[in-house]
Short mmCIF file of C-alpha atoms and ligand atoms in Angstrom, two decimals:
data_model
loop_
_atom_site.label_atom_id
_atom_site.label_comp_id
_atom_site.label_asym_id
_atom_site.label_seq_id
_atom_site.Cartn_x
_atom_site.Cartn_y
_atom_site.Cartn_z
CA UNK A 627 -15.73 17.30 -10.68
CA UNK A 628 -12.77 19.60 -11.09
CA UNK A 629 -14.29 22.12 -8.74
CA UNK A 630 -14.85 19.48 -6.07
CA UNK A 631 -11.38 18.17 -6.66
CA UNK A 632 -9.67 21.51 -6.40
CA UNK A 633 -11.74 22.45 -3.37
CA UNK A 634 -10.95 19.22 -1.59
CA UNK A 635 -7.27 19.48 -2.27
CA UNK A 636 -7.34 23.10 -1.27
CA UNK A 637 -9.10 22.45 1.98
CA UNK A 638 -6.76 19.62 2.82
CA UNK A 639 -3.53 21.26 1.84
CA UNK A 640 -4.09 24.88 2.71
CA UNK A 641 -3.79 24.22 6.39
CA UNK A 642 -1.14 26.85 6.83
CA UNK A 643 -3.41 29.72 6.01
CA UNK A 644 -6.22 28.21 8.01
CA UNK A 645 -3.91 27.82 10.98
CA UNK A 646 -3.33 31.51 11.03
CA UNK A 647 -7.01 32.38 11.05
CA UNK A 648 -8.68 29.70 13.13
CA UNK A 649 -8.73 29.23 16.85
CA UNK A 650 -7.46 25.80 17.83
CA UNK A 651 -9.95 23.80 19.91
CA UNK A 652 -9.62 24.36 23.62
CA UNK A 653 -8.45 21.11 25.07
CA UNK A 654 -6.96 19.88 28.25
CA UNK A 655 -3.77 17.90 27.80
CA UNK A 656 -4.53 14.42 26.44
CA UNK A 657 -2.33 12.88 29.11
CA UNK A 658 -4.59 13.83 32.01
CA UNK A 659 -7.26 11.31 31.28
CA UNK A 660 -10.22 11.30 33.63
CA UNK A 661 -12.93 8.73 34.05
CA UNK A 662 -15.60 11.29 33.54
CA UNK A 663 -17.52 9.65 30.75
CA UNK A 664 -19.59 12.77 30.19
CA UNK A 665 -16.59 14.39 28.50
CA UNK A 666 -16.65 11.85 25.72
CA UNK A 667 -17.95 13.35 22.50
CA UNK A 668 -17.12 10.50 20.14
CA UNK A 669 -19.76 7.86 19.63
CA UNK A 670 -19.11 4.13 19.46
CA UNK A 671 -21.52 2.31 17.20
CA UNK A 672 -21.48 -1.46 17.20
CA UNK A 673 -22.43 -2.27 13.64
CA UNK A 674 -23.81 -5.59 12.51
CA UNK A 675 -23.14 -7.86 9.59
CA UNK A 676 -26.80 -7.43 8.59
CA UNK A 677 -26.74 -3.62 8.63
CA UNK A 678 -23.12 -2.66 7.91
CA UNK A 679 -24.05 0.81 6.66
CA UNK A 680 -25.85 2.31 9.62
CA UNK A 681 -25.20 3.09 13.27
CA UNK A 682 -28.05 1.22 14.93
CA UNK A 683 -26.69 0.60 18.43
CA UNK A 684 -24.25 2.63 20.52
CA UNK A 685 -21.93 1.41 23.24
CA UNK A 686 -21.95 4.11 25.91
CA UNK A 687 -18.92 4.13 28.22
CA UNK A 688 -20.14 3.92 31.80
CA UNK A 689 -23.38 2.17 30.83
CA UNK A 690 -22.69 -1.56 30.88
CA UNK A 691 -26.21 -2.47 29.75
CA UNK A 692 -25.55 -0.96 26.32
CA UNK A 693 -22.99 -3.69 25.71
CA UNK A 694 -25.49 -6.50 26.12
CA UNK A 695 -28.22 -4.49 24.41
CA UNK A 696 -26.06 -4.26 21.32
CA UNK A 697 -25.21 -7.99 21.43
CA UNK A 698 -21.53 -7.43 21.94
CA UNK A 699 -19.72 -10.79 21.82
CA UNK A 700 -17.29 -10.94 24.74
CA UNK A 701 -15.32 -13.91 23.46
CA UNK A 702 -14.62 -12.51 19.99
CA UNK A 703 -12.16 -9.94 18.77
CA UNK A 704 -13.17 -6.34 18.26
CA UNK A 705 -12.31 -4.05 15.38
CA UNK A 706 -12.48 -0.33 16.05
CA UNK A 707 -12.78 1.67 12.83
CA UNK A 708 -11.83 5.37 12.99
CA UNK A 709 -12.64 7.63 10.04
CA UNK A 710 -10.70 10.69 8.92
CA UNK A 711 -11.31 14.27 7.97
CA UNK A 712 -14.58 14.92 6.11
CA UNK A 713 -15.89 17.70 3.94
CA UNK A 714 -19.50 16.60 4.02
CA UNK A 715 -19.87 15.67 7.68
CA UNK A 716 -21.08 12.25 6.62
CA UNK A 717 -19.48 8.85 6.61
CA UNK A 718 -17.67 8.12 3.39
CA UNK A 719 -18.70 5.17 1.26
CA UNK A 720 -15.73 3.04 2.35
CA UNK A 721 -17.03 2.72 5.93
CA UNK A 722 -19.78 0.15 5.23
CA UNK A 723 -17.46 -1.61 2.76
CA UNK A 724 -14.80 -2.10 5.43
CA UNK A 725 -17.38 -3.11 8.06
CA UNK A 726 -18.87 -5.61 5.65
CA UNK A 727 -15.47 -7.08 4.75
CA UNK A 728 -14.50 -7.42 8.43
CA UNK A 729 -17.71 -9.33 9.15
CA UNK A 730 -17.26 -11.51 6.07
CA UNK A 731 -13.81 -12.49 7.29
CA UNK A 732 -14.62 -12.69 11.02
CA UNK A 733 -18.38 -13.31 11.33
CA UNK A 734 -18.31 -13.50 15.15
CA UNK A 735 -16.29 -10.32 15.65
CA UNK A 736 -17.50 -6.94 16.93
CA UNK A 737 -17.01 -4.07 14.51
CA UNK A 738 -17.23 -0.71 16.26
CA UNK A 739 -17.29 2.46 14.19
CA UNK A 740 -16.13 5.59 15.99
CA UNK A 741 -18.24 8.59 15.03
CA UNK A 742 -16.31 11.83 15.45
CA UNK A 743 -17.89 13.41 12.37
CA UNK A 744 -18.66 16.79 13.93
CA UNK A 745 -15.03 17.30 14.93
CA UNK A 746 -13.82 15.87 11.63
CA UNK A 747 -15.80 18.42 9.64
CA UNK A 748 -13.81 21.50 10.72
CA UNK A 749 -10.96 23.23 8.96
CA UNK A 750 -8.26 20.66 8.47
CA UNK A 751 -5.87 21.94 11.16
CA UNK A 752 -8.69 22.16 13.70
CA UNK A 753 -9.75 18.59 12.96
CA UNK A 754 -6.10 17.55 13.08
CA UNK A 755 -5.86 18.94 16.62
CA UNK A 756 -9.07 17.15 17.57
CA UNK A 757 -7.40 13.78 16.94
CA UNK A 758 -5.91 14.20 20.43
CA UNK A 759 -9.37 14.42 22.00
CA UNK A 760 -10.77 11.65 19.82
CA UNK A 761 -7.83 9.45 20.78
CA UNK A 762 -8.55 10.18 24.42
CA UNK A 763 -12.22 9.28 23.93
CA UNK A 764 -11.27 5.98 22.32
CA UNK A 765 -8.75 5.22 25.08
CA UNK A 766 -11.39 5.90 27.74
CA UNK A 767 -13.77 3.59 25.89
CA UNK A 768 -11.17 0.83 25.69
CA UNK A 769 -10.15 1.17 29.35
CA UNK A 770 -13.81 1.01 30.34
CA UNK A 771 -14.29 -2.17 28.30
CA UNK A 772 -11.20 -3.64 29.91
CA UNK A 773 -11.72 -2.57 33.50
CA UNK A 774 -15.47 -2.67 33.91
CA UNK A 775 -16.36 -5.44 31.53
CA UNK A 776 -13.17 -7.53 31.63
CA UNK A 777 -12.90 -7.46 27.90
CA UNK A 778 -9.28 -8.31 26.98
CA UNK A 779 -7.48 -5.45 25.25
CA UNK A 780 -5.49 -8.11 23.50
CA UNK A 781 -8.58 -8.71 21.35
CA UNK A 782 -8.63 -5.11 20.13
CA UNK A 783 -7.57 -4.13 16.65
CA UNK A 784 -7.86 -0.41 15.80
CA UNK A 785 -8.07 0.62 12.16
CA UNK A 786 -7.68 4.31 11.45
CA UNK A 787 -7.76 6.11 8.13
CA UNK A 788 -6.02 9.42 7.45
CA UNK A 789 -6.52 11.56 10.58
CA UNK A 790 -8.19 8.53 12.15
CA UNK A 791 -4.84 6.71 12.06
CA UNK A 792 -3.34 9.33 14.36
CA UNK A 793 -6.43 9.25 16.60
CA UNK A 794 -5.89 5.48 16.86
CA UNK A 795 -2.25 6.09 17.74
CA UNK A 796 -3.14 8.59 20.47
CA UNK A 797 -5.72 6.14 21.82
CA UNK A 798 -3.15 3.36 21.88
CA UNK A 799 -0.67 5.51 23.76
CA UNK A 800 -3.24 6.36 26.45
CA UNK A 801 -4.84 3.00 27.23
CA UNK A 802 -3.73 1.36 30.48
CA UNK A 803 -2.89 -1.88 28.69
CA UNK A 804 -1.57 -1.95 25.14
CA UNK A 805 -4.02 -2.85 22.43
CA UNK A 806 -3.10 -5.78 20.22
CA UNK A 807 -2.83 -4.04 16.88
CA UNK A 808 -3.24 -0.73 15.12
CA UNK A 809 -3.48 -0.57 11.35
CA UNK A 810 -2.80 2.89 9.95
CA UNK A 811 -4.43 3.41 6.58
CA UNK A 812 -2.53 6.20 4.84
CA UNK A 813 -2.11 8.26 8.02
CA UNK A 814 -2.51 11.99 7.34
CA UNK A 815 0.66 13.91 6.54
CA UNK A 816 -0.10 17.63 7.05
CA UNK A 817 0.59 18.65 10.68
CA UNK A 818 1.97 15.16 11.46
CA UNK A 819 5.02 14.61 9.23
CA UNK A 820 7.24 16.46 11.68
CA UNK A 821 5.23 15.81 14.85
CA UNK A 822 6.76 13.96 17.81
CA UNK A 823 5.84 10.32 18.28
CA UNK A 824 3.40 10.97 21.20
CA UNK A 825 1.14 13.19 19.09
CA UNK A 826 0.90 10.92 16.05
CA UNK A 827 0.76 7.21 15.21
CA UNK A 828 3.98 5.48 16.27
CA UNK A 829 5.23 1.92 16.91
CA UNK A 830 4.79 2.10 20.69
CA UNK A 831 1.03 2.69 20.42
CA UNK A 832 0.19 -1.04 20.14
CA UNK A 833 1.83 -4.44 20.32
CA UNK A 834 1.94 -4.32 16.56
CA UNK A 835 1.49 -1.34 14.24
CA UNK A 836 1.24 -1.83 10.50
CA UNK A 837 0.84 1.05 8.09
CA UNK A 838 -0.12 1.43 4.45
CA UNK A 839 1.20 4.54 2.67
CA UNK A 840 -0.65 5.17 -0.58
CA UNK A 841 -0.70 8.92 -1.31
CA UNK A 842 2.60 10.47 -0.27
CA UNK A 843 3.07 12.58 -3.35
CA UNK A 844 4.90 15.91 -3.11
CA UNK A 845 7.18 17.49 -0.58
CA UNK A 846 6.83 16.15 2.97
CA UNK A 847 4.92 19.15 4.32
CA UNK A 848 2.40 19.01 1.47
CA UNK A 849 1.90 15.29 1.15
CA UNK A 850 -1.62 14.11 2.02
CA UNK A 851 -0.33 10.84 3.45
CA UNK A 852 2.55 10.81 5.90
CA UNK A 853 5.80 9.88 4.18
CA UNK A 854 7.98 8.65 6.99
CA UNK A 855 7.53 5.21 8.49
CA UNK A 856 5.43 5.33 11.69
CA UNK A 857 4.80 1.63 12.46
CA UNK A 858 6.64 -1.66 12.89
CA UNK A 859 5.94 -2.40 9.26
CA UNK A 860 5.34 0.38 6.74
CA UNK A 861 4.15 -0.66 3.32
CA UNK A 862 4.49 1.59 0.27
CA UNK A 863 2.36 0.03 -2.50
CA UNK A 864 3.55 1.08 -5.96
CA UNK A 865 6.16 3.27 -4.28
CA UNK A 866 3.57 4.91 -2.03
CA UNK A 867 3.26 8.24 -3.77
CA UNK A 868 0.38 7.51 -6.13
CA UNK A 869 -1.75 4.50 -7.06
CA UNK A 870 -2.53 2.91 -10.45
CA UNK A 871 -5.98 3.76 -11.82
CA UNK A 872 -6.07 7.05 -9.93
CA UNK A 873 -5.09 9.70 -12.45
CA UNK A 874 -7.69 12.22 -13.47
CA UNK A 875 -8.15 10.78 -16.96
CA UNK A 876 -8.93 7.37 -15.55
CA UNK A 877 -11.17 8.96 -12.93
CA UNK A 878 -13.15 10.84 -15.59
CA UNK A 879 -13.54 7.64 -17.57
CA UNK A 880 -14.95 5.95 -14.48
CA UNK A 881 -17.39 8.82 -13.95
CA UNK A 882 -18.53 8.47 -17.54
CA UNK A 883 -19.22 4.80 -16.82
CA UNK A 884 -20.57 4.90 -13.31
CA UNK A 885 -21.95 8.41 -12.93
CA UNK A 886 -21.11 11.04 -10.38
CA UNK A 887 -22.06 9.07 -7.29
CA UNK A 888 -18.57 8.35 -6.09
CA UNK A 889 -16.80 11.57 -7.09
CA UNK A 890 -15.63 12.03 -3.54
CA UNK A 891 -13.99 8.65 -3.63
CA UNK A 892 -12.36 9.26 -7.00
CA UNK A 893 -10.80 12.51 -5.86
CA UNK A 894 -9.19 10.76 -2.94
CA UNK A 895 -8.50 7.65 -4.97
CA UNK A 896 -4.87 7.11 -3.95
CA UNK A 897 -5.45 8.11 -0.32
CA UNK A 898 -8.39 5.77 0.01
CA UNK A 899 -6.62 2.95 -1.82
CA UNK A 900 -5.04 2.06 1.53
CA UNK A 901 -8.49 1.02 2.79
CA UNK A 902 -9.33 -0.97 -0.30
CA UNK A 903 -6.02 -2.81 -0.13
CA UNK A 904 -6.91 -3.82 3.41
CA UNK A 905 -10.44 -4.83 2.37
CA UNK A 906 -8.84 -6.86 -0.43
CA UNK A 907 -6.75 -8.75 2.14
CA UNK A 908 -9.93 -9.56 4.08
CA UNK A 909 -11.95 -10.72 1.09
CA UNK A 910 -9.39 -12.47 -1.12
CA UNK A 911 -7.76 -14.87 1.29
CA UNK A 912 -6.45 -16.97 -1.58
CA UNK A 913 -4.94 -13.93 -3.34
CA UNK A 914 -2.81 -12.37 -0.63
CA UNK A 915 -0.49 -9.66 -1.88
CA UNK A 916 3.15 -10.13 -0.92
CA UNK A 917 5.31 -7.22 0.23
CA UNK A 918 9.10 -7.08 0.22
CA UNK A 919 11.49 -5.24 2.46
CA UNK A 920 13.62 -2.75 0.55
CA UNK A 921 15.75 0.26 1.34
CA UNK A 922 14.42 2.30 -1.54
CA UNK A 923 11.78 2.35 -4.19
CA UNK A 924 14.57 2.54 -6.80
CA UNK A 925 16.13 -0.72 -5.61
CA UNK A 926 12.68 -2.33 -5.65
CA UNK A 927 12.14 -1.19 -9.26
CA UNK A 928 15.35 -3.00 -10.16
CA UNK A 929 13.92 -6.20 -8.74
CA UNK A 930 16.65 -6.34 -6.13
CA UNK A 931 14.37 -6.86 -3.12
CA UNK A 932 12.39 -10.03 -3.78
CA UNK A 933 13.96 -12.05 -0.98
CA UNK A 934 11.95 -13.82 1.72
CA UNK A 935 14.89 -14.73 3.93
CA UNK A 936 14.85 -13.52 7.53
CA UNK A 937 11.33 -12.08 7.32
CA UNK A 938 12.21 -9.90 4.38
CA UNK A 939 8.84 -10.63 2.75
CA UNK A 940 5.40 -10.51 4.30
CA UNK A 941 1.72 -10.57 3.44
CA UNK A 942 -0.14 -7.30 3.12
CA UNK A 943 -3.11 -6.53 5.35
CA UNK A 944 -5.08 -8.66 7.73
CA UNK A 945 -2.89 -11.75 7.72
CA UNK A 946 0.42 -9.89 8.10
CA UNK A 947 3.14 -11.77 9.92
CA UNK A 948 3.65 -9.57 13.00
CA UNK A 949 7.37 -9.02 12.73
CA UNK A 950 8.67 -6.34 15.05
CA UNK A 951 12.17 -5.09 14.56
CA UNK A 952 13.74 -2.18 16.40
CA UNK A 953 13.71 0.05 13.39
CA UNK A 954 10.60 0.33 11.31
CA UNK A 955 10.66 -1.70 8.15
CA UNK A 956 9.83 -0.26 4.76
CA UNK A 957 8.12 -2.74 2.47
CA UNK A 958 7.22 -2.44 -1.21
CA UNK A 959 5.00 -4.15 -3.75
CA UNK A 960 3.23 -3.52 -7.03
CA UNK A 961 -0.52 -3.91 -7.39
CA UNK A 962 -3.23 -4.00 -9.99
CA UNK A 963 -5.49 -0.96 -10.43
CA UNK A 964 -8.55 -2.83 -9.09
CA UNK A 965 -9.43 -5.51 -6.62
CA UNK A 966 -8.09 -8.16 -6.37
CA UNK A 967 -4.88 -6.18 -6.28
CA UNK A 968 -2.40 -9.03 -6.23
CA UNK A 969 0.40 -9.28 -8.79
CA UNK A 970 3.35 -11.64 -9.19
CA UNK A 971 6.80 -10.07 -9.02
CA UNK A 972 9.90 -11.20 -10.91
CA UNK A 973 13.48 -10.07 -10.96
CA UNK A 974 14.95 -10.40 -14.45
CA UNK A 975 18.72 -10.23 -14.80
CA UNK A 976 20.46 -10.09 -18.11
CA UNK A 977 23.94 -9.36 -19.43
CA UNK A 978 24.11 -7.47 -22.73
CA UNK A 979 27.10 -8.52 -24.79
CA UNK A 980 28.24 -6.54 -27.80
CA UNK A 981 31.14 -5.79 -30.06
CA UNK A 982 30.31 -2.12 -30.37
CA UNK A 983 30.36 0.23 -27.47
CA UNK A 984 26.82 1.62 -27.14
CA UNK A 985 24.98 3.40 -24.36
CA UNK A 986 21.32 4.22 -24.90
CA UNK A 987 18.87 5.73 -22.44
CA UNK A 988 15.15 5.10 -21.75
CA UNK A 989 14.75 2.08 -23.97
CA UNK A 990 11.36 0.36 -24.26
CA UNK A 991 11.12 -3.43 -24.09
CA UNK A 992 8.31 -5.94 -24.06
CA UNK A 993 8.65 -9.04 -21.94
CA UNK A 994 6.40 -12.09 -22.23
CA UNK A 995 6.32 -14.87 -19.65
CA UNK A 996 5.14 -18.41 -20.37
CA UNK A 997 4.73 -20.91 -17.55
CA UNK A 998 3.13 -24.17 -16.50
CA UNK A 999 -0.12 -22.43 -15.51
CA UNK A 1000 -0.48 -19.66 -18.03
CA UNK A 1001 1.11 -16.82 -19.88
CA UNK A 1002 1.43 -13.08 -19.66
CA UNK A 1003 2.43 -11.34 -22.86
CA UNK A 1004 3.95 -7.99 -23.75
CA UNK A 1005 4.63 -6.53 -20.34
CA UNK A 1006 6.10 -3.09 -21.08
CA UNK A 1007 9.38 -2.24 -19.40
CA UNK A 1008 11.55 0.85 -19.81
CA UNK A 1009 15.20 0.53 -18.93
CA UNK A 1010 16.73 3.87 -17.94
CA UNK A 1011 19.99 2.84 -19.60
CA UNK A 1012 21.36 0.00 -21.71
CA UNK A 1013 25.04 -0.27 -22.37
CA UNK A 1014 27.33 -2.82 -23.96
CA UNK A 1015 28.87 -5.52 -21.75
CA UNK A 1016 26.82 -4.55 -18.73
CA UNK A 1017 24.47 -6.57 -16.52
CA UNK A 1018 20.98 -5.23 -15.85
CA UNK A 1019 18.43 -6.20 -13.26
CA UNK A 1020 14.82 -5.07 -13.41
CA UNK A 1021 11.38 -5.81 -12.00
CA UNK A 1022 8.66 -7.40 -14.11
CA UNK A 1023 5.20 -7.97 -12.67
CA UNK A 1024 1.96 -9.42 -13.88
CA UNK A 1025 -1.47 -10.21 -12.46
CA UNK A 1026 -1.37 -13.61 -14.21
CA UNK A 1027 -0.20 -16.60 -12.23
CA UNK A 1028 1.95 -18.25 -14.89
CA UNK A 1029 3.06 -21.04 -12.53
CA UNK A 1030 6.63 -22.26 -13.02
CA UNK A 1031 8.31 -20.24 -15.70
CA UNK A 1032 9.25 -22.19 -18.85
CA UNK A 1033 9.89 -19.60 -21.52
CA UNK A 1034 10.53 -15.88 -21.81
CA UNK A 1035 10.35 -13.60 -24.82
CA UNK A 1036 11.93 -10.14 -25.09
CA UNK A 1037 11.32 -7.55 -27.78
CA UNK A 1038 13.28 -4.31 -28.04
CA UNK A 1039 10.97 -1.66 -29.35
CA UNK A 1040 11.96 1.38 -31.37
CA UNK A 1041 11.77 4.48 -29.25
CA UNK A 1042 9.44 7.13 -30.51
CA UNK A 1043 11.76 9.97 -31.46
CA UNK A 1044 13.83 10.10 -34.60
CA UNK A 1045 17.54 10.71 -34.63
CA UNK A 1046 20.22 10.31 -37.31
CA UNK A 1047 22.24 7.90 -35.23
CA UNK A 1048 19.12 5.73 -34.92
CA UNK A 1049 18.79 5.90 -38.67
CA UNK A 1050 22.32 4.70 -39.41
CA UNK A 1051 22.87 2.22 -36.63
CA UNK A 1052 21.22 -1.11 -36.08
CA UNK A 1053 21.44 -1.41 -32.36
CA UNK A 1054 21.73 -4.97 -31.15
CA UNK A 1055 22.97 -6.88 -28.15
CA UNK A 1056 23.76 -10.50 -27.70
CA UNK A 1057 22.13 -12.34 -24.80
CA UNK A 1058 23.26 -15.78 -23.65
CA UNK A 1059 21.23 -16.35 -20.51
CA UNK A 1060 18.47 -14.67 -18.59
CA UNK A 1061 18.15 -15.22 -14.85
CA UNK A 1062 14.71 -14.90 -13.33
CA UNK A 1063 13.71 -14.96 -9.69
CA UNK A 1064 10.10 -15.13 -8.62
CA UNK A 1065 9.19 -13.17 -5.49
CA UNK A 1066 6.02 -15.16 -4.82
CA UNK A 1067 7.49 -18.65 -5.25
CA UNK A 1068 11.09 -17.69 -4.38
CA UNK A 1069 12.16 -19.96 -7.26
CA UNK A 1070 15.14 -19.07 -9.39
CA UNK A 1071 15.49 -20.18 -12.95
CA UNK A 1072 18.03 -19.70 -15.72
CA UNK A 1073 16.79 -19.39 -19.27
CA UNK A 1074 18.99 -20.02 -22.30
CA UNK A 1075 18.71 -18.85 -25.85
CA UNK A 1076 16.21 -21.10 -27.62
CA UNK A 1077 18.06 -22.02 -30.80
CA UNK A 1078 21.72 -21.11 -30.47
CA UNK A 1079 24.39 -20.31 -27.91
CA UNK A 1080 23.05 -16.79 -27.80
CA UNK A 1081 20.23 -14.70 -29.14
CA UNK A 1082 20.40 -11.32 -30.77
CA UNK A 1083 18.21 -8.65 -29.41
CA UNK A 1084 17.83 -6.07 -32.14
CA UNK A 1085 16.02 -2.83 -31.73
CA UNK A 1086 12.82 -2.68 -33.76
CA UNK A 1087 13.14 -6.32 -34.78
CA UNK A 1088 11.47 -9.56 -33.75
CA UNK A 1089 11.64 -11.07 -30.28
CA UNK A 1090 14.45 -13.06 -28.74
CA UNK A 1091 13.30 -16.34 -27.20
CA UNK A 1092 14.66 -18.03 -24.10
CA UNK A 1093 13.71 -21.38 -22.63
CA UNK A 1094 14.63 -23.17 -19.44
CA UNK A 1095 18.25 -24.32 -19.81
CA UNK A 1096 18.87 -28.05 -20.04
CA UNK A 1097 22.44 -28.32 -18.78
CA UNK A 1098 23.15 -27.86 -15.13
CA UNK A 1099 24.11 -24.25 -14.55
CA UNK A 1100 26.75 -23.01 -12.17
CA UNK A 1101 24.69 -20.48 -10.35
CA UNK A 1102 27.61 -18.18 -9.58
CA UNK A 1103 28.53 -17.95 -13.25
CA UNK A 1104 27.73 -14.48 -14.39
CA UNK A 1105 27.16 -14.87 -18.10
C1 LIG B 514 -19.32 -15.31 20.06
O1 LIG B 514 -18.13 -15.62 19.38
C2 LIG B 514 -17.72 -16.97 19.49
C3 LIG B 514 -16.38 -17.08 18.81
O2 LIG B 514 -15.48 -16.16 19.28
C4 LIG B 514 -18.75 -17.87 18.90
O3 LIG B 514 -18.37 -19.23 19.06
C5 LIG B 514 -20.11 -17.62 19.55
O4 LIG B 514 -21.10 -18.37 18.87
C6 LIG B 514 -20.46 -16.13 19.50
N1 LIG B 514 -21.66 -15.92 20.27
C7 LIG B 514 -22.74 -15.38 19.75
C8 LIG B 514 -23.87 -15.18 20.69
O5 LIG B 514 -22.82 -15.06 18.58
C1 LIG B 515 32.54 -6.95 -24.62
O1 LIG B 515 33.15 -8.12 -24.08
C2 LIG B 515 33.59 -9.07 -25.05
C3 LIG B 515 34.19 -10.23 -24.30
O2 LIG B 515 33.27 -10.77 -23.40
C4 LIG B 515 34.59 -8.45 -25.98
O3 LIG B 515 34.91 -9.38 -26.99
C5 LIG B 515 34.01 -7.21 -26.62
O4 LIG B 515 34.97 -6.54 -27.38
C6 LIG B 515 33.51 -6.26 -25.53
N1 LIG B 515 32.89 -5.13 -26.17
C7 LIG B 515 33.27 -3.89 -25.93
C8 LIG B 515 32.53 -2.84 -26.68
O5 LIG B 515 34.16 -3.59 -25.18
C1 LIG B 516 32.96 2.26 -23.85
O1 LIG B 516 32.47 3.54 -23.55
C2 LIG B 516 32.66 3.92 -22.21
C3 LIG B 516 32.07 5.31 -22.04
O2 LIG B 516 30.88 5.41 -22.71
C4 LIG B 516 34.14 3.92 -21.88
O3 LIG B 516 34.31 4.23 -20.50
C5 LIG B 516 34.73 2.57 -22.19
O4 LIG B 516 36.11 2.60 -21.97
C6 LIG B 516 34.44 2.16 -23.60
N1 LIG B 516 34.93 0.79 -23.86
C7 LIG B 516 35.56 0.45 -24.97
C8 LIG B 516 36.01 -0.96 -25.03
O5 LIG B 516 35.73 1.24 -25.87
#
């Protein structure tokens, strides 16, 4: 496992060395596109709902009969799936899963898988260069469909993963008419982070470009997924750098349970999460994850970005609201570690009163939410700082749909390390009201201390309880 992991990471990241030693592929400029179909190396397999895991019928540009032979449906939309770099030279296990999910959601659609495996199996930088040629192949295919077969480009949705996202972008920039949509699934970072828009995925490659960034860990030139926004809407789940359930410990646990079959997938867990988030949006129509526009991941962590006004929130994945602003929009959300990924986001705002002037850092709290539909207990929160007579805002999220919030419980836990000041002091704050805003319902509620005018929140002691206030509250009042 470790060996595979290290090797994979090495192969992917060590593109600099490889660049120095490997000849780049000889290629004519991608802009001089010719209608010589014999130059096309990529293969276009129209998969079926019955056999989502195998290429059984190929659409051959220039040969119109292949389209009817493969039972291509001219009145339905077409999804074009483009894979990324591969160590093994084989399709990865996500391909049939995505194909299957697309057919489950759109049974009449055409799902075309682009096979560029031989070019994708080279040293990373060589394969990265090949995305230009693959993009040109795909563009030629799309133009042929449009010109020779009158298939509307407006029905085309390209989905590209990793290097495939950039191939989709190149394709989109070369077609005679713009394709309807490109979804970039964690577009590759190395060789593309600093590339010009024409040689990578960018917003002008389709009428609408949405991008999921799920593995952008590390410095920009080393990050496996591209860090900068490259679409109309760029979503950074869980901050974008790394995904829950993907650390090595968790991966090893999964291997212990499920065996070594999916090692490949585990190694690329965060990278591939982009695909599974999209699959999730296809399969769990009733559990659509919401995303929220935010300037930074830090502001999102404070719960400051849960607004839905002026298109500030959106749904993740297939049913995205196609909002196109001039500048690309960064969106954030939290997710579960498994499908269905949806969670419910809350902003909690609280003012900590006190007689004594205290400032403490990295304090652990437990928050429990009780609502009309259910409850979610002991959600762990760490506040970077708590200080007397200061207002704090933070994000709380849970996979449980609690409905309308009725009651909230906070416990201030002892932090783990011992200090003399901890020994002598009983840290406590007084809380009068807690303001909560739900991202999913957009409802705001003010909770008051359950028994008295205020509750004491004492470190290491029992919880403070807050219930929906009875009196009308002046919403601008800050206490
Ligand atoms: C083609 O798709 C349309 C919907 O777009 C559907 O009504 C029709 O039945 C499909 N045709 C075939 C042959 O499956
Ligand atoms: C905090 O504010 C209250 C008034 O709201 C005041 O009585 C108290 O002394 C202040 N505490 C500190 C430490 O300044
Ligand atoms: C509380 O401490 C902060 C610095 O930690 C200081 O700026 C502030 O003036 C203090 N307030 C009172 C009322 O002592």
